[in-house]
Amino acid sequence: MLIVLVGAVPRYHIDQEGIPASRAELAKHIRFASNFTSIVTEWYLIDQEAYKVSLASSLFFAGLLIGNITFGPLSDKLGRKPVYISGLFFDVIFGLLPAGPASRWMDKLGHFLLLVALGSLTNVTFAVGIAVFALLGYCIREWRYLALVSNTPGVFFLLLSFMLPESPRWLYSQGKTAEAEDVLQYIALCNGKERLNLKLKPSAGTLRKDELAPGILNLVKQPVLRWRTILLMYIWYVCSFVYYGLTLNAGELRGNLYLNVALSGLVEVPAFPLCMFFIEKSWSGRRKTMTCFLTFAGLACVFTMFLPTNAGLLLGPTLLALCGKMMVSAAFNILYIYTSELYPTVLRNAGLGVCSMSCRFGGILAPFVPSMKSLSPSIPFVVFGITGLSAGFLTLLLPETLNNPIAESIDDLQSPRYQVLKNEETEQSS
């Protein structure tokens, strides 16, 4: 959300005819109306320079893209914990760079490297964080101080993260059953349980010494994974495209900037209990719930073209845009769970990394869509709506994963035992 506030364009007035030729000359004649600072007010990114604000948003997702490519496969090979801590460490270091006395190029470098690190992290309190960020922006009007305050808590979480154990499922998939048993015992003791008499069987997918670890190429070689990956890449792309397009568009809505940003975050809060309720029901599950949320998000965006733009909050496009944001937020939340269940453990992070990579392409394009309002105010919402509907329908082509066994290795996807168990559990749940 930093780019929404630090890239905000306040009302301004140029006290002469036309736009001065140089930035230095423009600084003498332009008057900004609001009392906050942003990269727009500092570098006069208006008129022909206005595209750089959208470009900054695109660089945000370019950084995430590189982070996904880098950290996703590494976490499958090196483990979840060391890669997670490395990402959080770079998040803290590069996140604080723009807050210091630096040049314009150092600002760009700091933000770009920050998002490379953030590519490996997931913020489970995203919705509340947006609202809190709006409050921070209201209280701290100098954008460099705002960047400093919003990145400083990362130091605290970095120190706490060293207490996290390695993923027992990853350890088990790598054949490290003794270490996986130790982690499970640790989790049990932390939960107040007595020490368990636990002994794991060797994993069927454990690699022999002469075998290579499964990689991204296995997502293409295996027919079942290839089809799933193609569909999931497009769905991730659309979710990111619509979600971040509507989020960044909060700064373009009528009314108070900070209130619009806060509402854009708070409207997501009901999405979490809604999706958690429906995905656990046998009559809806993951697939149908995803389809419904994406379809409703698309319809909400499309229907904005039938409402007057000058109407109030309850009757104007803003309400439908917020409803669409809530629906696509719920779909995005389900997508992480659904995708994880569609990939075997040994390829889970590689699959998530590839899907997240396509997701960032949606984020890269999303900031430029609101500029299409110069053609018609409803065009951006129609674009978001059509793409949302298409992803909703394509979700129906994926298998349901509710109450089905999760594959540990690639062989599990084709093994008769996995297929029989899958069919038995499906019959029991129906």
Short mmCIF file of C-alpha atoms in Angstrom, two decimals:
data_model
loop_
_atom_site.label_atom_id
_atom_site.label_comp_id
_atom_site.label_asym_id
_atom_site.label_seq_id
_atom_site.Cartn_x
_atom_site.Cartn_y
_atom_site.Cartn_z
CA MET A 1 0.00 0.00 0.00
CA LEU A 2 3.01 2.31 0.26
CA ILE A 3 2.80 3.26 -3.43
CA VAL A 4 -0.87 4.26 -3.10
CA LEU A 5 -0.02 6.91 -0.52
CA VAL A 6 3.47 7.96 -1.59
CA GLY A 7 2.30 8.12 -5.20
CA ALA A 8 -0.87 10.09 -4.46
CA VAL A 9 -1.52 13.14 -6.65
CA PRO A 10 -3.03 16.05 -4.70
CA ARG A 11 -4.88 18.89 -6.37
CA TYR A 12 -2.47 21.42 -7.84
CA HIS A 13 -2.43 24.73 -9.68
CA ILE A 14 0.12 26.09 -12.17
CA ASP A 15 0.19 29.87 -12.03
CA GLN A 16 1.12 30.39 -15.67
CA GLU A 17 -0.04 29.37 -19.14
CA GLY A 18 1.11 25.90 -20.23
CA ILE A 19 3.61 23.53 -18.65
CA PRO A 20 7.17 24.84 -18.11
CA ALA A 21 9.85 23.06 -20.12
CA SER A 22 12.08 22.04 -17.18
CA ARG A 23 11.39 20.53 -13.77
CA ALA A 24 13.25 23.38 -12.07
CA GLU A 25 11.07 25.95 -13.80
CA LEU A 26 7.92 23.99 -12.99
CA ALA A 27 8.82 24.01 -9.27
CA LYS A 28 8.61 27.80 -9.25
CA HIS A 29 5.08 27.92 -10.64
CA ILE A 30 3.24 24.86 -9.30
CA ARG A 31 1.19 24.93 -6.08
CA PHE A 32 -0.04 21.71 -4.48
CA ALA A 33 -3.22 21.99 -2.42
CA SER A 34 -2.77 19.22 0.17
CA ASN A 35 -0.44 19.21 3.16
CA PHE A 36 1.13 15.77 2.57
CA THR A 37 4.22 14.90 0.59
CA SER A 38 4.63 12.19 -2.03
CA ILE A 39 6.94 11.31 -4.87
CA VAL A 40 4.59 13.40 -7.02
CA THR A 41 5.08 16.55 -4.95
CA GLU A 42 8.82 15.96 -4.55
CA TRP A 43 9.65 15.26 -8.19
CA TYR A 44 6.64 16.98 -9.84
CA LEU A 45 5.36 13.84 -11.54
CA ILE A 46 2.43 15.45 -13.35
CA ASP A 47 1.32 15.75 -16.95
CA GLN A 48 3.93 14.03 -19.18
CA GLU A 49 5.72 12.68 -16.09
CA ALA A 50 2.58 11.18 -14.50
CA TYR A 51 3.18 7.75 -16.06
CA LYS A 52 6.13 7.25 -13.69
CA VAL A 53 3.75 6.75 -10.76
CA SER A 54 2.16 3.77 -12.54
CA LEU A 55 5.64 2.62 -13.52
CA ALA A 56 6.64 2.63 -9.84
CA SER A 57 3.70 0.33 -9.10
CA SER A 58 4.79 -1.98 -11.92
CA LEU A 59 8.34 -2.08 -10.53
CA PHE A 60 6.78 -3.22 -7.25
CA PHE A 61 5.47 -6.36 -8.92
CA ALA A 62 8.63 -6.80 -11.01
CA GLY A 63 10.47 -7.10 -7.69
CA LEU A 64 7.94 -9.66 -6.48
CA LEU A 65 8.36 -11.56 -9.74
CA ILE A 66 12.11 -11.93 -9.26
CA GLY A 67 11.53 -12.89 -5.62
CA ASN A 68 9.13 -15.67 -6.65
CA ILE A 69 11.54 -17.04 -9.26
CA THR A 70 14.43 -16.96 -6.80
CA PHE A 71 12.98 -17.98 -3.44
CA GLY A 72 10.30 -20.47 -4.49
CA PRO A 73 12.57 -23.19 -5.95
CA LEU A 74 15.22 -22.48 -3.30
CA SER A 75 12.78 -23.29 -0.52
CA ASP A 76 12.12 -26.69 -2.09
CA LYS A 77 15.85 -27.45 -2.18
CA LEU A 78 17.19 -25.75 0.97
CA GLY A 79 14.14 -25.83 3.21
CA ARG A 80 11.37 -23.43 4.16
CA LYS A 81 12.96 -21.83 7.24
CA PRO A 82 16.34 -20.60 5.89
CA VAL A 83 14.78 -19.16 2.74
CA TYR A 84 11.98 -17.49 4.69
CA ILE A 85 14.40 -15.88 7.15
CA SER A 86 16.67 -14.74 4.29
CA GLY A 87 13.71 -13.10 2.57
CA LEU A 88 12.63 -11.35 5.75
CA PHE A 89 16.20 -10.17 6.40
CA PHE A 90 16.46 -8.55 2.97
CA ASP A 91 12.96 -7.13 3.46
CA VAL A 92 14.15 -5.24 6.55
CA ILE A 93 17.44 -4.05 5.02
CA PHE A 94 16.10 -2.87 1.67
CA GLY A 95 12.84 -1.61 3.13
CA LEU A 96 14.69 0.98 5.21
CA LEU A 97 16.82 2.32 2.34
CA PRO A 98 14.23 4.74 0.89
CA ALA A 99 13.62 6.30 4.32
CA GLY A 100 17.18 7.60 4.61
CA PRO A 101 18.85 10.57 2.92
CA ALA A 102 19.32 8.99 -0.50
CA SER A 103 19.26 9.95 -4.12
CA ARG A 104 16.36 9.32 -6.46
CA TRP A 105 18.12 6.26 -7.92
CA MET A 106 18.76 4.85 -4.44
CA ASP A 107 15.02 5.18 -3.74
CA LYS A 108 14.22 3.16 -6.84
CA LEU A 109 16.87 0.55 -5.98
CA GLY A 110 15.66 0.24 -2.40
CA HIS A 111 12.02 -0.27 -3.39
CA PHE A 112 12.94 -2.75 -6.11
CA LEU A 113 15.19 -4.85 -3.86
CA LEU A 114 12.58 -4.67 -1.09
CA LEU A 115 9.99 -6.31 -3.32
CA VAL A 116 12.47 -8.96 -4.45
CA ALA A 117 12.64 -9.97 -0.79
CA LEU A 118 8.89 -9.67 -0.27
CA GLY A 119 8.31 -12.21 -3.07
CA SER A 120 8.88 -15.00 -0.58
CA LEU A 121 6.59 -13.65 2.14
CA THR A 122 2.84 -13.77 2.70
CA ASN A 123 1.02 -11.26 4.88
CA VAL A 124 -1.86 -13.01 6.62
CA THR A 125 -3.20 -9.71 8.02
CA PHE A 126 -3.29 -7.98 4.66
CA ALA A 127 -6.76 -6.49 4.98
CA VAL A 128 -6.24 -4.98 8.43
CA GLY A 129 -2.79 -3.85 7.35
CA ILE A 130 -4.27 -1.73 4.56
CA ALA A 131 -6.56 0.05 7.01
CA VAL A 132 -3.71 0.58 9.48
CA PHE A 133 -1.58 1.92 6.67
CA ALA A 134 -4.27 4.46 5.85
CA LEU A 135 -4.18 5.60 9.50
CA LEU A 136 -0.39 5.84 9.39
CA GLY A 137 -0.57 7.87 6.20
CA TYR A 138 -3.09 10.23 7.80
CA CYS A 139 -0.84 10.78 10.82
CA ILE A 140 2.51 10.86 8.98
CA ARG A 141 2.31 13.14 5.96
CA GLU A 142 6.04 13.06 5.05
CA TRP A 143 6.45 10.03 2.81
CA ARG A 144 10.03 9.17 3.81
CA TYR A 145 9.07 9.00 7.49
CA LEU A 146 6.06 6.91 6.50
CA ALA A 147 8.37 4.42 4.74
CA LEU A 148 10.60 4.26 7.82
CA VAL A 149 7.76 3.64 10.28
CA SER A 150 6.06 1.00 8.13
CA ASN A 151 9.25 -1.03 7.61
CA THR A 152 10.74 -0.87 11.14
CA PRO A 153 8.51 -3.64 12.65
CA GLY A 154 10.20 -6.10 10.30
CA VAL A 155 13.21 -6.15 12.65
CA PHE A 156 11.03 -7.53 15.46
CA PHE A 157 9.51 -10.24 13.28
CA LEU A 158 12.93 -11.20 11.92
CA LEU A 159 14.12 -11.95 15.46
CA LEU A 160 10.98 -13.95 16.25
CA SER A 161 11.32 -15.99 13.06
CA PHE A 162 14.48 -17.69 14.31
CA MET A 163 12.25 -19.54 16.82
CA LEU A 164 10.28 -21.20 14.02
CA PRO A 165 11.07 -24.88 13.30
CA GLU A 166 11.61 -26.26 9.82
CA SER A 167 8.55 -27.60 8.01
CA PRO A 168 8.08 -31.26 9.10
CA ARG A 169 6.32 -32.06 5.83
CA TRP A 170 9.30 -30.77 3.84
CA LEU A 171 11.72 -32.72 6.03
CA TYR A 172 9.65 -35.88 5.54
CA SER A 173 9.53 -35.40 1.75
CA GLN A 174 13.34 -35.14 1.76
CA GLY A 175 13.72 -38.41 3.65
CA LYS A 176 14.76 -36.71 6.91
CA THR A 177 12.27 -38.66 9.01
CA ALA A 178 14.21 -38.32 12.30
CA GLU A 179 14.29 -34.53 12.02
CA ALA A 180 10.61 -34.49 11.03
CA GLU A 181 9.80 -36.55 14.14
CA ASP A 182 11.71 -34.08 16.34
CA VAL A 183 9.76 -31.14 14.90
CA LEU A 184 6.44 -32.92 15.41
CA GLN A 185 7.39 -33.69 19.01
CA TYR A 186 8.29 -30.02 19.50
CA ILE A 187 4.94 -28.90 18.09
CA ALA A 188 3.09 -31.37 20.31
CA LEU A 189 4.91 -30.14 23.44
CA CYS A 190 4.19 -26.50 22.51
CA ASN A 191 0.52 -27.44 22.23
CA GLY A 192 0.55 -28.83 25.77
CA LYS A 193 0.55 -32.50 24.75
CA GLU A 194 2.57 -35.25 26.36
CA ARG A 195 5.54 -36.66 24.52
CA LEU A 196 4.29 -38.90 21.72
CA ASN A 197 5.46 -42.36 20.76
CA LEU A 198 5.94 -41.27 17.17
CA LYS A 199 7.68 -43.17 14.40
CA LEU A 200 7.31 -42.11 10.76
CA LYS A 201 7.54 -44.61 7.94
CA PRO A 202 10.10 -43.81 5.22
CA SER A 203 8.55 -41.60 2.55
CA ALA A 204 7.76 -43.36 -0.70
CA GLY A 205 8.98 -40.29 -2.57
CA THR A 206 12.38 -40.14 -0.86
CA LEU A 207 15.17 -39.59 -3.37
CA ARG A 208 17.94 -42.10 -3.89
CA LYS A 209 21.48 -40.75 -4.01
CA ASP A 210 21.66 -41.16 -7.80
CA GLU A 211 18.40 -39.27 -8.41
CA LEU A 212 17.98 -35.57 -9.06
CA ALA A 213 15.58 -33.49 -7.01
CA PRO A 214 12.27 -32.68 -8.71
CA GLY A 215 12.31 -29.22 -10.27
CA ILE A 216 10.18 -26.83 -12.27
CA LEU A 217 10.59 -28.94 -15.43
CA ASN A 218 8.48 -31.65 -13.76
CA LEU A 219 5.55 -29.26 -13.91
CA VAL A 220 5.80 -29.48 -17.69
CA LYS A 221 6.80 -33.13 -18.09
CA GLN A 222 3.88 -34.57 -16.10
CA PRO A 223 0.62 -34.23 -18.11
CA VAL A 224 -1.60 -33.88 -15.04
CA LEU A 225 0.64 -31.18 -13.55
CA ARG A 226 1.09 -29.42 -16.88
CA TRP A 227 -2.67 -28.89 -17.33
CA ARG A 228 -3.11 -27.80 -13.72
CA THR A 229 -0.22 -25.36 -13.95
CA ILE A 230 -1.54 -23.68 -17.12
CA LEU A 231 -4.96 -23.14 -15.57
CA LEU A 232 -3.58 -22.02 -12.22
CA MET A 233 -1.14 -19.58 -13.83
CA TYR A 234 -4.01 -17.82 -15.60
CA ILE A 235 -6.22 -17.80 -12.50
CA TRP A 236 -3.38 -16.36 -10.39
CA TYR A 237 -2.76 -13.75 -13.09
CA VAL A 238 -6.41 -12.68 -13.09
CA CYS A 239 -6.71 -12.58 -9.29
CA SER A 240 -3.67 -10.34 -9.07
CA PHE A 241 -4.79 -8.20 -12.00
CA VAL A 242 -8.24 -7.55 -10.54
CA TYR A 243 -7.24 -7.38 -6.87
CA TYR A 244 -4.35 -4.95 -7.23
CA GLY A 245 -6.12 -3.01 -9.95
CA LEU A 246 -9.03 -2.30 -7.60
CA THR A 247 -6.64 -1.67 -4.68
CA LEU A 248 -4.51 0.86 -6.53
CA ASN A 249 -7.66 2.43 -7.93
CA ALA A 250 -8.62 3.46 -4.38
CA GLY A 251 -6.44 6.52 -4.84
CA GLU A 252 -8.47 7.49 -7.92
CA LEU A 253 -11.89 7.39 -6.25
CA ARG A 254 -13.78 10.50 -5.25
CA GLY A 255 -13.60 11.70 -1.66
CA ASN A 256 -10.98 11.51 1.06
CA LEU A 257 -7.84 9.57 0.03
CA TYR A 258 -7.23 8.01 3.45
CA LEU A 259 -10.86 6.99 3.94
CA ASN A 260 -10.93 5.35 0.51
CA VAL A 261 -7.74 3.42 1.27
CA ALA A 262 -9.09 2.34 4.67
CA LEU A 263 -12.39 1.14 3.15
CA SER A 264 -10.47 -0.71 0.47
CA GLY A 265 -8.78 -2.70 3.22
CA LEU A 266 -11.66 -3.10 5.67
CA VAL A 267 -13.97 -4.44 2.98
CA GLU A 268 -11.71 -7.49 2.80
CA VAL A 269 -12.25 -8.41 6.46
CA PRO A 270 -15.61 -10.21 5.85
CA ALA A 271 -14.00 -12.09 2.97
CA PHE A 272 -11.87 -14.26 5.25
CA PRO A 273 -14.63 -15.86 7.37
CA LEU A 274 -16.78 -16.22 4.26
CA CYS A 275 -14.23 -18.19 2.30
CA MET A 276 -13.17 -20.29 5.32
CA PHE A 277 -16.81 -21.25 5.87
CA PHE A 278 -17.59 -22.28 2.30
CA ILE A 279 -14.38 -24.14 1.42
CA GLU A 280 -14.95 -26.66 4.22
CA LYS A 281 -18.49 -27.58 3.14
CA SER A 282 -18.92 -30.71 1.03
CA TRP A 283 -21.52 -29.01 -1.20
CA SER A 284 -19.18 -26.17 -2.13
CA GLY A 285 -15.55 -27.06 -1.48
CA ARG A 286 -12.60 -25.24 -2.96
CA ARG A 287 -13.50 -25.31 -6.64
CA LYS A 288 -17.12 -24.16 -6.54
CA THR A 289 -16.37 -21.48 -3.94
CA MET A 290 -13.53 -20.09 -6.06
CA THR A 291 -15.78 -20.04 -9.11
CA CYS A 292 -18.58 -18.19 -7.31
CA PHE A 293 -16.32 -15.55 -5.77
CA LEU A 294 -14.52 -14.80 -9.04
CA THR A 295 -17.83 -14.70 -10.94
CA PHE A 296 -19.42 -12.32 -8.42
CA ALA A 297 -16.31 -10.12 -8.49
CA GLY A 298 -16.50 -9.93 -12.28
CA LEU A 299 -20.21 -9.13 -12.28
CA ALA A 300 -19.78 -6.41 -9.64
CA CYS A 301 -17.13 -4.71 -11.78
CA VAL A 302 -19.15 -5.00 -15.00
CA PHE A 303 -22.32 -3.60 -13.41
CA THR A 304 -20.51 -0.37 -12.47
CA MET A 305 -20.96 0.79 -16.06
CA PHE A 306 -24.71 1.08 -15.44
CA LEU A 307 -24.38 3.44 -12.46
CA PRO A 308 -23.81 7.22 -12.60
CA THR A 309 -20.28 8.25 -11.63
CA ASN A 310 -21.45 11.32 -9.71
CA ALA A 311 -23.74 9.37 -7.36
CA GLY A 312 -22.98 8.92 -3.67
CA LEU A 313 -21.18 6.02 -2.02
CA LEU A 314 -24.30 3.86 -1.69
CA LEU A 315 -25.52 4.41 -5.25
CA GLY A 316 -22.35 4.93 -7.24
CA PRO A 317 -19.69 2.64 -8.75
CA THR A 318 -17.61 2.89 -5.57
CA LEU A 319 -19.89 0.49 -3.68
CA LEU A 320 -19.79 -2.12 -6.43
CA ALA A 321 -16.02 -1.69 -6.71
CA LEU A 322 -15.70 -2.40 -2.98
CA CYS A 323 -17.94 -5.47 -3.33
CA GLY A 324 -15.79 -6.69 -6.20
CA LYS A 325 -12.69 -6.12 -4.06
CA MET A 326 -14.19 -8.23 -1.26
CA MET A 327 -15.07 -11.08 -3.64
CA VAL A 328 -11.70 -11.21 -5.41
CA SER A 329 -9.95 -10.96 -2.03
CA ALA A 330 -11.81 -14.06 -0.86
CA ALA A 331 -10.90 -15.86 -4.08
CA PHE A 332 -7.25 -14.86 -3.70
CA ASN A 333 -7.22 -16.19 -0.14
CA ILE A 334 -8.64 -19.55 -1.26
CA LEU A 335 -6.20 -19.74 -4.15
CA TYR A 336 -3.19 -20.16 -1.88
CA ILE A 337 -4.81 -23.13 -0.11
CA TYR A 338 -6.24 -24.64 -3.29
CA THR A 339 -2.96 -24.42 -5.23
CA SER A 340 -0.99 -25.96 -2.35
CA GLU A 341 -3.31 -28.96 -2.33
CA LEU A 342 -3.07 -29.48 -6.09
CA TYR A 343 0.72 -29.99 -6.05
CA PRO A 344 2.71 -32.82 -4.39
CA THR A 345 4.91 -31.80 -1.47
CA VAL A 346 8.20 -32.13 -3.36
CA LEU A 347 6.97 -29.63 -5.99
CA ARG A 348 4.63 -27.52 -3.91
CA ASN A 349 6.81 -24.45 -3.57
CA ALA A 350 8.01 -24.73 -7.16
CA GLY A 351 4.38 -24.79 -8.29
CA LEU A 352 3.50 -21.89 -6.03
CA GLY A 353 6.52 -20.01 -7.32
CA VAL A 354 5.51 -20.46 -10.96
CA CYS A 355 1.91 -19.46 -10.23
CA SER A 356 3.07 -16.45 -8.22
CA MET A 357 5.30 -15.50 -11.14
CA SER A 358 2.30 -15.27 -13.46
CA CYS A 359 0.47 -13.48 -10.67
CA ARG A 360 3.06 -10.69 -10.74
CA PHE A 361 2.51 -10.11 -14.45
CA GLY A 362 -1.08 -9.27 -13.55
CA GLY A 363 0.23 -6.85 -10.94
CA ILE A 364 2.61 -5.26 -13.43
CA LEU A 365 -0.24 -4.50 -15.85
CA ALA A 366 -2.85 -3.54 -13.23
CA PRO A 367 -1.55 0.00 -12.43
CA PHE A 368 -1.98 1.11 -16.04
CA VAL A 369 -5.64 0.05 -16.34
CA PRO A 370 -7.09 2.93 -14.23
CA SER A 371 -5.57 5.36 -16.75
CA MET A 372 -8.07 4.01 -19.30
CA LYS A 373 -10.74 6.05 -17.51
CA SER A 374 -9.75 8.91 -19.85
CA LEU A 375 -11.66 7.01 -22.54
CA SER A 376 -14.61 6.23 -20.29
CA PRO A 377 -14.93 6.01 -16.47
CA SER A 378 -16.37 2.50 -16.72
CA ILE A 379 -13.74 0.94 -18.99
CA PRO A 380 -11.29 -0.05 -16.20
CA PHE A 381 -14.05 -1.83 -14.30
CA VAL A 382 -15.27 -3.61 -17.45
CA VAL A 383 -11.74 -4.88 -18.10
CA PHE A 384 -11.48 -6.17 -14.54
CA GLY A 385 -14.95 -7.70 -14.78
CA ILE A 386 -14.41 -9.66 -17.99
CA THR A 387 -11.11 -11.13 -16.82
CA GLY A 388 -12.65 -12.08 -13.47
CA LEU A 389 -15.51 -13.91 -15.16
CA SER A 390 -13.16 -15.84 -17.45
CA ALA A 391 -11.05 -17.06 -14.51
CA GLY A 392 -14.18 -18.09 -12.61
CA PHE A 393 -15.37 -20.33 -15.42
CA LEU A 394 -11.92 -21.88 -15.97
CA THR A 395 -11.70 -22.83 -12.29
CA LEU A 396 -14.41 -25.45 -12.93
CA LEU A 397 -11.87 -27.41 -15.00
CA LEU A 398 -9.71 -28.10 -11.93
CA PRO A 399 -10.31 -31.07 -9.58
CA GLU A 400 -11.81 -30.70 -6.13
CA THR A 401 -9.33 -31.22 -3.26
CA LEU A 402 -11.63 -31.10 -0.21
CA ASN A 403 -11.12 -34.21 1.97
CA ASN A 404 -8.83 -35.74 -0.67
CA PRO A 405 -5.34 -37.02 0.19
CA ILE A 406 -2.42 -34.69 -0.51
CA ALA A 407 0.28 -36.23 -2.69
CA GLU A 408 3.78 -36.35 -1.19
CA SER A 409 5.68 -37.21 -4.37
CA ILE A 410 5.13 -37.16 -8.13
CA ASP A 411 4.59 -40.93 -8.11
CA ASP A 412 1.67 -40.48 -5.71
CA LEU A 413 -0.30 -38.68 -8.41
CA GLN A 414 -0.27 -41.80 -10.58
CA SER A 415 -0.10 -44.57 -7.99
CA PRO A 416 -3.15 -46.88 -7.68
CA ARG A 417 -3.09 -46.51 -3.88
CA TYR A 418 -3.45 -42.72 -4.13
CA GLN A 419 -6.27 -42.98 -6.66
CA VAL A 420 -8.17 -45.59 -4.60
CA LEU A 421 -7.79 -43.57 -1.40
CA LYS A 422 -8.88 -40.46 -3.25
CA ASN A 423 -12.02 -42.17 -4.57
CA GLU A 424 -12.87 -43.69 -1.18
CA GLU A 425 -12.61 -40.39 0.66
CA THR A 426 -14.63 -38.65 -2.04
CA GLU A 427 -17.44 -41.22 -1.62
CA GLN A 428 -17.37 -40.84 2.18
CA SER A 429 -17.68 -37.05 1.96
CA SER A 430 -20.62 -37.20 -0.49
#
